[in-house]
Amino acid sequence: MVNRPISPHLQIYKPQLTSVLSITHRGTGVFLCLGILLLTTWLVCLALGEESYNIFYKHTTSWYGKLFLISFIFSLFYHLTNGIRHLFWDFGLGLDLSTTYKSGYVMLCISILLTLTTLILGDVLTI
Amino acid sequence: MYKYIVNVDNVDSWRCANNMKISKAFHILISSSEPVKHWWAQRLSAAILVPLNLWFIYSITFMSKANYETVTVWLSSKTNSILMLIFILIIYYHAVLGLQVIIEDYVATEWRKKILLFFVKATATIAALSALISTIVIFMEY
């Protein structure tokens, strides 16, 4: 733990594409933490046997389970594509304002498209 | 006086600064580079997670509706269980690094920061261990 300068709080800023995408990156990151806890529960239920797996399965195939899974898949694609955008920035690429805006829109479109493709190909919505 | 030593990259000026021993100056440099280590760890784990996630998303999409038999057969294959073990290790590591930055940014009180960070690390360790053990159990049993 270090005493470095911390970022000013959100309500200071007027929402812009750049700042909204940035905070969504953090938001999806926190949500994905819940997702990996669910992944862990899935693995533990599998290891415990068929009975516990069926209880878990009943919840994940319910409407709230589906809702969570869909949000999880979108968050994952968002965090993944925006993460790649961050890695480009770390190499000093695409840091000027107009490129940042363009890559932001492209990233958002790609993550939505990938989510829809996954939902359709994986046939997630039907039970 | 420490801030002068941390920011210079000239070895001779370290020695000049308040007659401090070189070993102590080196120690400060090492400890001051903690954020740099954190930065690199976060980027490296992210880069490894990019290809791993493609496998992961593909898998969970098709496994989300599969029955017990199908899932255990899928997870007990050598490739999938090894990928799952690596995935769990790196994903929990990356999650802790990310949550640490968020806590440092938004929690102002020092003791609250410490307690929250301890809670995050403890939860991540216990959860990661349960996931790892479960994956190994499934691999051994099926």
Short mmCIF file of C-alpha atoms in Angstrom, two decimals:
data_model
loop_
_atom_site.label_atom_id
_atom_site.label_comp_id
_atom_site.label_asym_id
_atom_site.label_seq_id
_atom_site.Cartn_x
_atom_site.Cartn_y
_atom_site.Cartn_z
CA MET A 1 0.00 0.00 0.00
CA VAL A 2 1.37 3.38 -1.00
CA ASN A 3 0.46 6.96 -0.33
CA ARG A 4 0.24 8.07 -3.93
CA PRO A 5 -1.96 10.92 -5.18
CA ILE A 6 -5.49 9.57 -5.57
CA SER A 7 -7.87 10.41 -8.40
CA PRO A 8 -10.52 13.08 -7.72
CA HIS A 9 -14.01 11.76 -7.15
CA LEU A 10 -16.42 11.26 -10.01
CA GLN A 11 -18.94 14.00 -9.32
CA ILE A 12 -16.23 16.61 -10.02
CA TYR A 13 -16.36 15.88 -13.74
CA LYS A 14 -18.95 16.47 -16.44
CA PRO A 15 -19.69 13.04 -18.01
CA GLN A 16 -17.89 12.55 -21.34
CA LEU A 17 -17.43 9.45 -23.48
CA THR A 18 -13.85 9.04 -22.24
CA SER A 19 -14.71 9.31 -18.54
CA VAL A 20 -17.87 7.19 -18.81
CA LEU A 21 -15.99 4.41 -20.63
CA SER A 22 -13.22 4.63 -18.04
CA ILE A 23 -15.49 4.26 -15.01
CA THR A 24 -17.43 1.49 -16.77
CA HIS A 25 -14.11 -0.37 -17.07
CA ARG A 26 -13.82 -0.26 -13.28
CA GLY A 27 -17.50 -1.08 -12.80
CA THR A 28 -17.31 -4.13 -15.06
CA GLY A 29 -14.11 -5.14 -13.25
CA VAL A 30 -15.87 -5.16 -9.89
CA PHE A 31 -18.85 -7.01 -11.38
CA LEU A 32 -16.52 -9.61 -12.89
CA CYS A 33 -15.20 -10.25 -9.36
CA LEU A 34 -18.71 -11.41 -8.45
CA GLY A 35 -18.66 -13.48 -11.64
CA ILE A 36 -15.50 -15.34 -10.70
CA LEU A 37 -16.98 -16.04 -7.27
CA LEU A 38 -19.90 -17.63 -9.12
CA LEU A 39 -17.43 -19.58 -11.30
CA THR A 40 -15.82 -20.81 -8.07
CA THR A 41 -19.23 -21.87 -6.70
CA TRP A 42 -19.89 -23.73 -9.97
CA LEU A 43 -16.60 -25.64 -9.65
CA VAL A 44 -17.19 -26.45 -5.97
CA CYS A 45 -20.72 -27.71 -6.74
CA LEU A 46 -19.33 -29.86 -9.55
CA ALA A 47 -16.72 -31.37 -7.23
CA LEU A 48 -19.34 -32.07 -4.53
CA GLY A 49 -21.43 -34.21 -6.89
CA GLU A 50 -24.46 -34.37 -9.12
CA GLU A 51 -27.00 -33.36 -6.46
CA SER A 52 -25.37 -30.05 -5.59
CA TYR A 53 -24.72 -29.38 -9.29
CA ASN A 54 -28.44 -29.75 -10.03
CA ILE A 55 -29.33 -27.19 -7.33
CA PHE A 56 -26.79 -24.79 -8.83
CA TYR A 57 -28.12 -25.51 -12.32
CA LYS A 58 -31.68 -24.69 -11.25
CA HIS A 59 -30.54 -21.21 -10.20
CA THR A 60 -28.32 -20.44 -13.21
CA THR A 61 -31.02 -21.42 -15.69
CA SER A 62 -33.67 -19.31 -13.91
CA TRP A 63 -34.49 -15.77 -15.14
CA TYR A 64 -32.15 -14.11 -12.64
CA GLY A 65 -29.43 -16.62 -13.46
CA LYS A 66 -29.78 -15.80 -17.17
CA LEU A 67 -29.76 -12.08 -16.40
CA PHE A 68 -26.56 -12.49 -14.42
CA LEU A 69 -24.95 -14.62 -17.15
CA ILE A 70 -25.81 -12.10 -19.87
CA SER A 71 -24.45 -9.18 -17.80
CA PHE A 72 -21.38 -11.27 -17.02
CA ILE A 73 -20.69 -12.04 -20.70
CA PHE A 74 -21.13 -8.38 -21.66
CA SER A 75 -18.91 -7.20 -18.78
CA LEU A 76 -16.27 -9.72 -19.79
CA PHE A 77 -16.24 -8.60 -23.44
CA TYR A 78 -16.26 -4.95 -22.41
CA HIS A 79 -13.40 -5.38 -19.94
CA LEU A 80 -11.49 -7.49 -22.48
CA THR A 81 -11.77 -5.11 -25.45
CA ASN A 82 -11.26 -1.99 -23.34
CA GLY A 83 -8.34 -3.76 -21.65
CA ILE A 84 -6.72 -4.28 -25.04
CA ARG A 85 -7.30 -0.55 -25.69
CA HIS A 86 -5.51 0.16 -22.41
CA LEU A 87 -2.58 -2.07 -23.43
CA PHE A 88 -2.22 -0.02 -26.65
CA TRP A 89 -2.13 3.16 -24.57
CA ASP A 90 0.58 1.61 -22.38
CA PHE A 91 2.73 1.31 -25.49
CA GLY A 92 2.04 5.00 -26.17
CA LEU A 93 -0.28 4.28 -29.10
CA GLY A 94 -3.53 6.15 -29.82
CA LEU A 95 -3.25 8.60 -26.96
CA ASP A 96 -4.42 11.74 -28.82
CA LEU A 97 -7.98 12.88 -28.22
CA SER A 98 -9.53 12.10 -31.62
CA THR A 99 -8.07 8.57 -31.71
CA THR A 100 -9.20 7.99 -28.12
CA TYR A 101 -12.78 8.89 -29.08
CA LYS A 102 -12.67 6.73 -32.22
CA SER A 103 -11.22 3.72 -30.42
CA GLY A 104 -13.81 4.22 -27.68
CA TYR A 105 -16.70 3.96 -30.13
CA VAL A 106 -15.09 1.03 -31.97
CA MET A 107 -14.46 -0.80 -28.68
CA LEU A 108 -18.06 -0.27 -27.53
CA CYS A 109 -19.47 -1.56 -30.86
CA ILE A 110 -17.16 -4.60 -30.83
CA SER A 111 -18.05 -5.56 -27.26
CA ILE A 112 -21.80 -5.27 -27.96
CA LEU A 113 -21.47 -7.26 -31.21
CA LEU A 114 -19.38 -9.98 -29.52
CA THR A 115 -21.94 -10.22 -26.70
CA LEU A 116 -24.84 -10.59 -29.14
CA THR A 117 -22.91 -13.15 -31.23
CA THR A 118 -22.11 -15.19 -28.13
CA LEU A 119 -25.71 -15.06 -26.89
CA ILE A 120 -27.04 -16.21 -30.28
CA LEU A 121 -24.38 -18.84 -31.11
CA GLY A 122 -24.32 -20.16 -27.57
CA ASP A 123 -28.12 -20.20 -27.48
CA VAL A 124 -27.97 -18.78 -23.97
CA LEU A 125 -31.43 -17.22 -23.86
CA THR A 126 -33.49 -20.37 -24.36
CA ILE A 127 -33.70 -22.95 -21.59
CA MET B 1 15.02 13.72 2.86
CA TYR B 2 13.77 10.46 1.37
CA LYS B 3 12.05 12.11 -1.56
CA TYR B 4 15.36 13.37 -2.96
CA ILE B 5 16.81 9.89 -2.98
CA VAL B 6 13.86 8.21 -4.60
CA ASN B 7 13.75 10.60 -7.52
CA VAL B 8 17.40 10.68 -8.58
CA ASP B 9 18.91 8.13 -10.90
CA ASN B 10 22.52 9.09 -10.25
CA VAL B 11 24.25 6.75 -7.80
CA ASP B 12 26.74 9.39 -6.62
CA SER B 13 24.05 11.82 -5.59
CA TRP B 14 22.54 9.09 -3.41
CA ARG B 15 25.73 8.95 -1.38
CA CYS B 16 25.84 12.72 -1.06
CA ALA B 17 22.32 12.96 0.23
CA ASN B 18 22.68 13.34 4.02
CA ASN B 19 25.55 10.82 4.13
CA MET B 20 23.06 7.99 3.90
CA LYS B 21 24.41 4.49 3.47
CA ILE B 22 24.05 3.09 -0.03
CA SER B 23 22.28 -0.03 1.30
CA LYS B 24 19.60 2.07 2.94
CA ALA B 25 19.13 4.17 -0.18
CA PHE B 26 18.82 1.00 -2.22
CA HIS B 27 16.25 -0.30 0.21
CA ILE B 28 14.16 2.85 -0.23
CA LEU B 29 14.43 2.56 -3.99
CA ILE B 30 13.21 -1.03 -3.88
CA SER B 31 10.30 -0.20 -1.62
CA SER B 32 9.42 2.90 -3.61
CA SER B 33 9.13 0.86 -6.78
CA GLU B 34 6.12 -1.05 -5.38
CA PRO B 35 3.65 0.86 -7.61
CA VAL B 36 5.82 0.11 -10.60
CA LYS B 37 5.78 -3.60 -9.76
CA HIS B 38 2.00 -3.42 -9.32
CA TRP B 39 1.66 -1.67 -12.69
CA TRP B 40 3.68 -4.34 -14.50
CA ALA B 41 1.92 -7.21 -12.73
CA GLN B 42 -1.47 -5.83 -13.73
CA ARG B 43 -0.47 -5.42 -17.40
CA LEU B 44 1.26 -8.79 -17.68
CA SER B 45 -1.67 -10.66 -16.11
CA ALA B 46 -4.04 -8.76 -18.43
CA ALA B 47 -2.02 -9.73 -21.50
CA ILE B 48 -2.04 -13.42 -20.51
CA LEU B 49 -5.78 -13.25 -19.82
CA VAL B 50 -6.61 -12.07 -23.37
CA PRO B 51 -6.14 -15.47 -25.08
CA LEU B 52 -7.30 -17.39 -21.98
CA ASN B 53 -10.59 -15.49 -21.98
CA LEU B 54 -11.44 -16.57 -25.51
CA TRP B 55 -11.25 -20.18 -24.34
CA PHE B 56 -13.14 -19.29 -21.15
CA ILE B 57 -16.04 -17.44 -22.82
CA TYR B 58 -16.42 -20.19 -25.42
CA SER B 59 -16.50 -22.79 -22.64
CA ILE B 60 -18.92 -21.15 -20.21
CA THR B 61 -21.32 -20.30 -23.04
CA PHE B 62 -21.66 -23.93 -24.00
CA MET B 63 -21.32 -25.34 -20.49
CA SER B 64 -23.92 -23.01 -18.92
CA LYS B 65 -26.73 -25.31 -20.04
CA ALA B 66 -24.93 -28.65 -20.04
CA ASN B 67 -25.81 -31.45 -17.62
CA TYR B 68 -23.53 -32.87 -14.93
CA GLU B 69 -22.19 -35.65 -17.14
CA THR B 70 -21.19 -33.32 -20.01
CA VAL B 71 -19.52 -30.75 -17.77
CA THR B 72 -17.46 -33.26 -15.79
CA VAL B 73 -16.28 -34.98 -18.98
CA TRP B 74 -15.35 -31.60 -20.45
CA LEU B 75 -13.53 -30.37 -17.32
CA SER B 76 -11.71 -33.63 -16.63
CA SER B 77 -9.82 -33.51 -19.94
CA LYS B 78 -6.15 -32.66 -19.46
CA THR B 79 -6.21 -29.49 -21.58
CA ASN B 80 -9.33 -28.02 -20.01
CA SER B 81 -8.34 -28.74 -16.41
CA ILE B 82 -4.86 -27.25 -16.87
CA LEU B 83 -6.30 -24.17 -18.60
CA MET B 84 -8.86 -23.83 -15.78
CA LEU B 85 -6.13 -23.99 -13.10
CA ILE B 86 -4.05 -21.32 -14.87
CA PHE B 87 -7.16 -19.22 -15.49
CA ILE B 88 -8.20 -19.29 -11.81
CA LEU B 89 -4.73 -18.35 -10.58
CA ILE B 90 -4.29 -15.42 -12.95
CA ILE B 91 -7.88 -14.15 -12.76
CA TYR B 92 -7.84 -13.96 -8.95
CA TYR B 93 -4.41 -12.30 -9.01
CA HIS B 94 -5.63 -9.74 -11.56
CA ALA B 95 -8.84 -9.17 -9.56
CA VAL B 96 -6.94 -8.44 -6.34
CA LEU B 97 -4.61 -6.01 -8.15
CA GLY B 98 -7.59 -4.19 -9.66
CA LEU B 99 -9.60 -4.02 -6.42
CA GLN B 100 -6.50 -2.74 -4.60
CA VAL B 101 -6.28 0.30 -6.90
CA ILE B 102 -10.00 1.01 -6.49
CA ILE B 103 -9.72 0.81 -2.68
CA GLU B 104 -6.65 3.08 -2.70
CA ASP B 105 -8.49 5.60 -4.89
CA TYR B 106 -11.82 5.79 -3.11
CA VAL B 107 -11.16 4.91 0.53
CA ALA B 108 -9.53 7.82 2.30
CA THR B 109 -9.14 6.55 5.87
CA GLU B 110 -5.97 4.55 6.39
CA TRP B 111 -7.39 1.87 8.72
CA ARG B 112 -10.46 1.33 6.53
CA LYS B 113 -8.14 0.89 3.53
CA LYS B 114 -6.11 -1.74 5.39
CA ILE B 115 -9.15 -3.68 6.63
CA LEU B 116 -10.82 -3.69 3.20
CA LEU B 117 -7.64 -4.76 1.44
CA PHE B 118 -7.14 -7.56 3.96
CA PHE B 119 -10.75 -8.68 3.44
CA VAL B 120 -10.30 -8.68 -0.36
CA LYS B 121 -7.05 -10.64 -0.19
CA ALA B 122 -8.42 -13.17 2.30
CA THR B 123 -11.61 -13.76 0.27
CA ALA B 124 -9.64 -14.09 -2.97
CA THR B 125 -7.21 -16.58 -1.40
CA ILE B 126 -9.95 -18.78 0.06
CA ALA B 127 -12.05 -18.65 -3.11
CA ALA B 128 -9.09 -19.33 -5.41
CA LEU B 129 -7.99 -22.30 -3.27
CA SER B 130 -11.51 -23.80 -3.30
CA ALA B 131 -11.71 -23.40 -7.08
CA LEU B 132 -8.27 -24.96 -7.59
CA ILE B 133 -8.98 -27.90 -5.27
CA SER B 134 -12.39 -28.50 -6.90
CA THR B 135 -10.83 -28.55 -10.38
CA ILE B 136 -8.20 -31.06 -9.22
CA VAL B 137 -10.88 -33.22 -7.53
CA ILE B 138 -12.95 -33.32 -10.75
CA PHE B 139 -9.82 -34.20 -12.75
CA MET B 140 -8.92 -37.05 -10.36
CA GLU B 141 -12.43 -38.48 -10.02
CA TYR B 142 -13.58 -38.58 -13.63
#
